[in-house]
Short mmCIF file of N, CA and C in Angstrom, two decimals:
data_model
loop_
_atom_site.label_atom_id
_atom_site.label_comp_id
_atom_site.label_asym_id
_atom_site.label_seq_id
_atom_site.Cartn_x
_atom_site.Cartn_y
_atom_site.Cartn_z
N UNK A 1 90.57 122.97 67.10
CA UNK A 1 91.32 122.38 68.19
C UNK A 1 92.72 123.01 68.22
N UNK A 2 93.18 123.33 69.41
CA UNK A 2 94.50 123.95 69.46
C UNK A 2 95.60 122.89 69.38
N UNK A 3 96.79 123.36 69.06
CA UNK A 3 97.92 122.45 68.80
C UNK A 3 98.31 121.65 70.04
N UNK A 4 98.17 122.23 71.22
CA UNK A 4 98.54 121.52 72.45
C UNK A 4 97.60 120.32 72.68
N UNK A 5 96.31 120.54 72.49
CA UNK A 5 95.35 119.44 72.65
C UNK A 5 95.57 118.36 71.60
N UNK A 6 95.78 118.79 70.38
CA UNK A 6 96.01 117.84 69.29
C UNK A 6 97.27 117.01 69.56
N UNK A 7 98.34 117.68 69.95
CA UNK A 7 99.60 116.98 70.22
C UNK A 7 99.43 116.01 71.39
N UNK A 8 98.68 116.40 72.40
CA UNK A 8 98.45 115.51 73.55
C UNK A 8 97.69 114.26 73.11
N UNK A 9 96.68 114.44 72.28
CA UNK A 9 95.92 113.28 71.78
C UNK A 9 96.81 112.37 70.94
N UNK A 10 97.61 112.98 70.06
CA UNK A 10 98.51 112.19 69.22
C UNK A 10 99.55 111.47 70.08
N UNK A 11 100.06 112.15 71.10
CA UNK A 11 101.07 111.55 71.97
C UNK A 11 100.47 110.36 72.72
N UNK A 12 99.25 110.52 73.21
CA UNK A 12 98.58 109.41 73.90
C UNK A 12 98.45 108.20 72.98
N UNK A 13 98.04 108.44 71.76
CA UNK A 13 97.89 107.34 70.81
C UNK A 13 99.24 106.73 70.46
N UNK A 14 100.23 107.57 70.20
CA UNK A 14 101.54 107.04 69.79
C UNK A 14 102.24 106.28 70.92
N UNK A 15 101.87 106.58 72.17
CA UNK A 15 102.46 105.87 73.31
C UNK A 15 101.62 104.67 73.76
N UNK A 16 100.46 104.49 73.16
CA UNK A 16 99.58 103.39 73.52
C UNK A 16 100.22 102.06 73.11
N UNK A 17 100.36 101.15 74.07
CA UNK A 17 101.03 99.88 73.81
C UNK A 17 100.31 99.04 72.76
N UNK A 18 99.00 99.04 72.78
CA UNK A 18 98.25 98.27 71.79
C UNK A 18 98.47 98.83 70.40
N UNK A 19 98.41 100.15 70.27
CA UNK A 19 98.65 100.80 68.98
C UNK A 19 100.05 100.45 68.47
N UNK A 20 101.06 100.57 69.34
CA UNK A 20 102.43 100.27 68.92
C UNK A 20 102.57 98.81 68.51
N UNK A 21 101.91 97.93 69.25
CA UNK A 21 101.97 96.50 68.93
C UNK A 21 101.34 96.21 67.57
N UNK A 22 100.18 96.80 67.31
CA UNK A 22 99.50 96.59 66.04
C UNK A 22 100.36 97.08 64.88
N UNK A 23 100.91 98.28 65.00
CA UNK A 23 101.74 98.84 63.93
C UNK A 23 102.96 97.95 63.70
N UNK A 24 103.61 97.52 64.77
CA UNK A 24 104.80 96.69 64.62
C UNK A 24 104.47 95.34 64.00
N UNK A 25 103.35 94.74 64.40
CA UNK A 25 102.96 93.46 63.81
C UNK A 25 102.69 93.60 62.31
N UNK A 26 102.03 94.67 61.93
CA UNK A 26 101.76 94.89 60.50
C UNK A 26 103.07 95.08 59.75
N UNK A 27 103.99 95.87 60.31
CA UNK A 27 105.29 96.07 59.65
C UNK A 27 106.04 94.74 59.52
N UNK A 28 106.03 93.95 60.58
CA UNK A 28 106.72 92.66 60.54
C UNK A 28 106.10 91.74 59.48
N UNK A 29 104.77 91.70 59.44
CA UNK A 29 104.09 90.86 58.45
C UNK A 29 104.45 91.29 57.03
N UNK A 30 104.44 92.58 56.80
CA UNK A 30 104.71 93.07 55.46
C UNK A 30 106.19 92.91 55.10
N UNK A 31 107.06 93.07 56.07
CA UNK A 31 108.49 92.86 55.81
C UNK A 31 108.77 91.41 55.45
N UNK A 32 108.03 90.49 56.04
CA UNK A 32 108.23 89.08 55.72
C UNK A 32 107.90 88.78 54.26
N UNK A 33 107.02 89.58 53.67
CA UNK A 33 106.69 89.42 52.25
C UNK A 33 107.94 89.67 51.41
N UNK A 34 108.72 90.69 51.79
CA UNK A 34 109.95 91.00 51.05
C UNK A 34 110.98 89.88 51.16
N UNK A 35 111.00 89.23 52.31
CA UNK A 35 112.00 88.19 52.55
C UNK A 35 111.61 86.83 51.97
N UNK A 36 110.37 86.69 51.58
CA UNK A 36 109.89 85.43 51.04
C UNK A 36 110.13 85.41 49.52
N UNK A 37 110.99 84.52 49.09
CA UNK A 37 111.32 84.45 47.66
C UNK A 37 110.13 83.98 46.81
N UNK A 38 109.11 83.43 47.44
CA UNK A 38 107.93 82.96 46.73
C UNK A 38 106.86 84.05 46.54
N UNK A 39 107.10 85.23 47.11
CA UNK A 39 106.11 86.31 47.02
C UNK A 39 105.95 86.78 45.58
N UNK A 40 104.73 87.02 45.20
CA UNK A 40 104.43 87.54 43.87
C UNK A 40 104.64 89.06 43.84
N UNK A 41 104.90 89.58 42.67
CA UNK A 41 105.16 91.01 42.50
C UNK A 41 104.03 91.86 43.08
N UNK A 42 102.79 91.47 42.82
CA UNK A 42 101.65 92.25 43.32
C UNK A 42 101.60 92.26 44.84
N UNK A 43 101.94 91.12 45.46
CA UNK A 43 101.96 91.03 46.92
C UNK A 43 103.06 91.92 47.48
N UNK A 44 104.20 91.92 46.81
CA UNK A 44 105.32 92.78 47.24
C UNK A 44 104.93 94.25 47.12
N UNK A 45 104.27 94.60 46.02
CA UNK A 45 103.82 95.98 45.83
C UNK A 45 102.84 96.38 46.93
N UNK A 46 101.91 95.50 47.25
CA UNK A 46 100.94 95.78 48.32
C UNK A 46 101.65 95.98 49.66
N UNK A 47 102.62 95.12 49.95
CA UNK A 47 103.37 95.24 51.20
C UNK A 47 104.12 96.57 51.25
N UNK A 48 104.70 96.94 50.14
CA UNK A 48 105.41 98.22 50.05
C UNK A 48 104.46 99.38 50.32
N UNK A 49 103.29 99.33 49.71
CA UNK A 49 102.29 100.40 49.90
C UNK A 49 101.83 100.49 51.36
N UNK A 50 101.67 99.35 52.00
CA UNK A 50 101.23 99.34 53.40
C UNK A 50 102.31 99.94 54.29
N UNK A 51 103.55 99.57 54.07
CA UNK A 51 104.65 100.12 54.87
C UNK A 51 104.78 101.62 54.62
N UNK A 52 104.62 102.05 53.37
CA UNK A 52 104.65 103.48 53.07
C UNK A 52 103.54 104.21 53.82
N UNK A 53 102.36 103.64 53.87
CA UNK A 53 101.24 104.27 54.57
C UNK A 53 101.52 104.38 56.07
N UNK A 54 102.08 103.34 56.66
CA UNK A 54 102.42 103.39 58.08
C UNK A 54 103.48 104.45 58.34
N UNK A 55 104.45 104.56 57.45
CA UNK A 55 105.48 105.59 57.59
C UNK A 55 104.88 106.98 57.46
N UNK A 56 103.91 107.13 56.57
CA UNK A 56 103.23 108.40 56.40
C UNK A 56 102.51 108.78 57.70
N UNK A 57 101.87 107.83 58.33
CA UNK A 57 101.18 108.08 59.60
C UNK A 57 102.19 108.50 60.67
N UNK A 58 103.30 107.79 60.77
CA UNK A 58 104.33 108.15 61.75
C UNK A 58 104.88 109.54 61.48
N UNK A 59 105.08 109.87 60.21
CA UNK A 59 105.57 111.21 59.87
C UNK A 59 104.56 112.28 60.25
N UNK A 60 103.28 111.97 60.10
CA UNK A 60 102.24 112.93 60.49
C UNK A 60 102.28 113.18 62.00
N UNK A 61 102.45 112.13 62.77
CA UNK A 61 102.61 112.28 64.22
C UNK A 61 103.77 113.22 64.51
N UNK A 62 104.91 112.98 63.87
CA UNK A 62 106.09 113.80 64.10
C UNK A 62 105.87 115.25 63.70
N UNK A 63 105.11 115.47 62.64
CA UNK A 63 104.79 116.84 62.22
C UNK A 63 103.98 117.55 63.30
N UNK A 64 103.02 116.87 63.87
CA UNK A 64 102.21 117.47 64.94
C UNK A 64 103.09 117.79 66.15
N UNK A 65 104.01 116.89 66.50
CA UNK A 65 104.89 117.13 67.64
C UNK A 65 105.84 118.30 67.36
N UNK A 66 106.30 118.41 66.12
CA UNK A 66 107.15 119.54 65.74
C UNK A 66 106.36 120.84 65.79
N UNK A 67 105.14 120.82 65.31
CA UNK A 67 104.28 122.01 65.39
C UNK A 67 104.10 122.45 66.84
N UNK A 68 103.93 121.49 67.72
CA UNK A 68 103.78 121.82 69.14
C UNK A 68 105.07 122.45 69.68
N UNK A 69 106.21 121.89 69.31
CA UNK A 69 107.49 122.44 69.78
C UNK A 69 107.69 123.87 69.29
N UNK A 70 107.33 124.12 68.05
CA UNK A 70 107.43 125.48 67.50
C UNK A 70 106.48 126.41 68.24
N UNK A 71 105.27 125.97 68.48
CA UNK A 71 104.29 126.75 69.24
C UNK A 71 104.84 127.09 70.63
N UNK A 72 105.40 126.08 71.31
CA UNK A 72 105.95 126.30 72.65
C UNK A 72 107.09 127.31 72.62
N UNK A 73 107.95 127.20 71.61
CA UNK A 73 109.09 128.13 71.51
C UNK A 73 108.59 129.55 71.28
N UNK A 74 107.59 129.71 70.44
CA UNK A 74 107.03 131.05 70.18
C UNK A 74 106.40 131.64 71.43
N UNK A 75 105.81 130.79 72.26
CA UNK A 75 105.18 131.27 73.49
C UNK A 75 106.22 131.78 74.49
N UNK A 76 107.42 131.21 74.44
CA UNK A 76 108.49 131.63 75.35
C UNK A 76 109.10 132.96 74.94
N UNK A 77 109.08 133.24 73.63
CA UNK A 77 109.72 134.47 73.11
C UNK A 77 108.89 135.69 73.36
#
């Protein structure tokens, strides 16, 4: 698959309102674990891991968009 098609698919997903809502709800739920003084260490660790995974996914999206920008710049030169 070429970078333009891949970036378009990723952009569609990243702009999808349902996808954004799901990601934000998960982040909010996991953040509430940190704010709850009754949370157990294992629960906090799990919440941290989940937020790290979501950040990894977001970073992957950004990498694809950067790759597309580099591809576009090379095409202009």
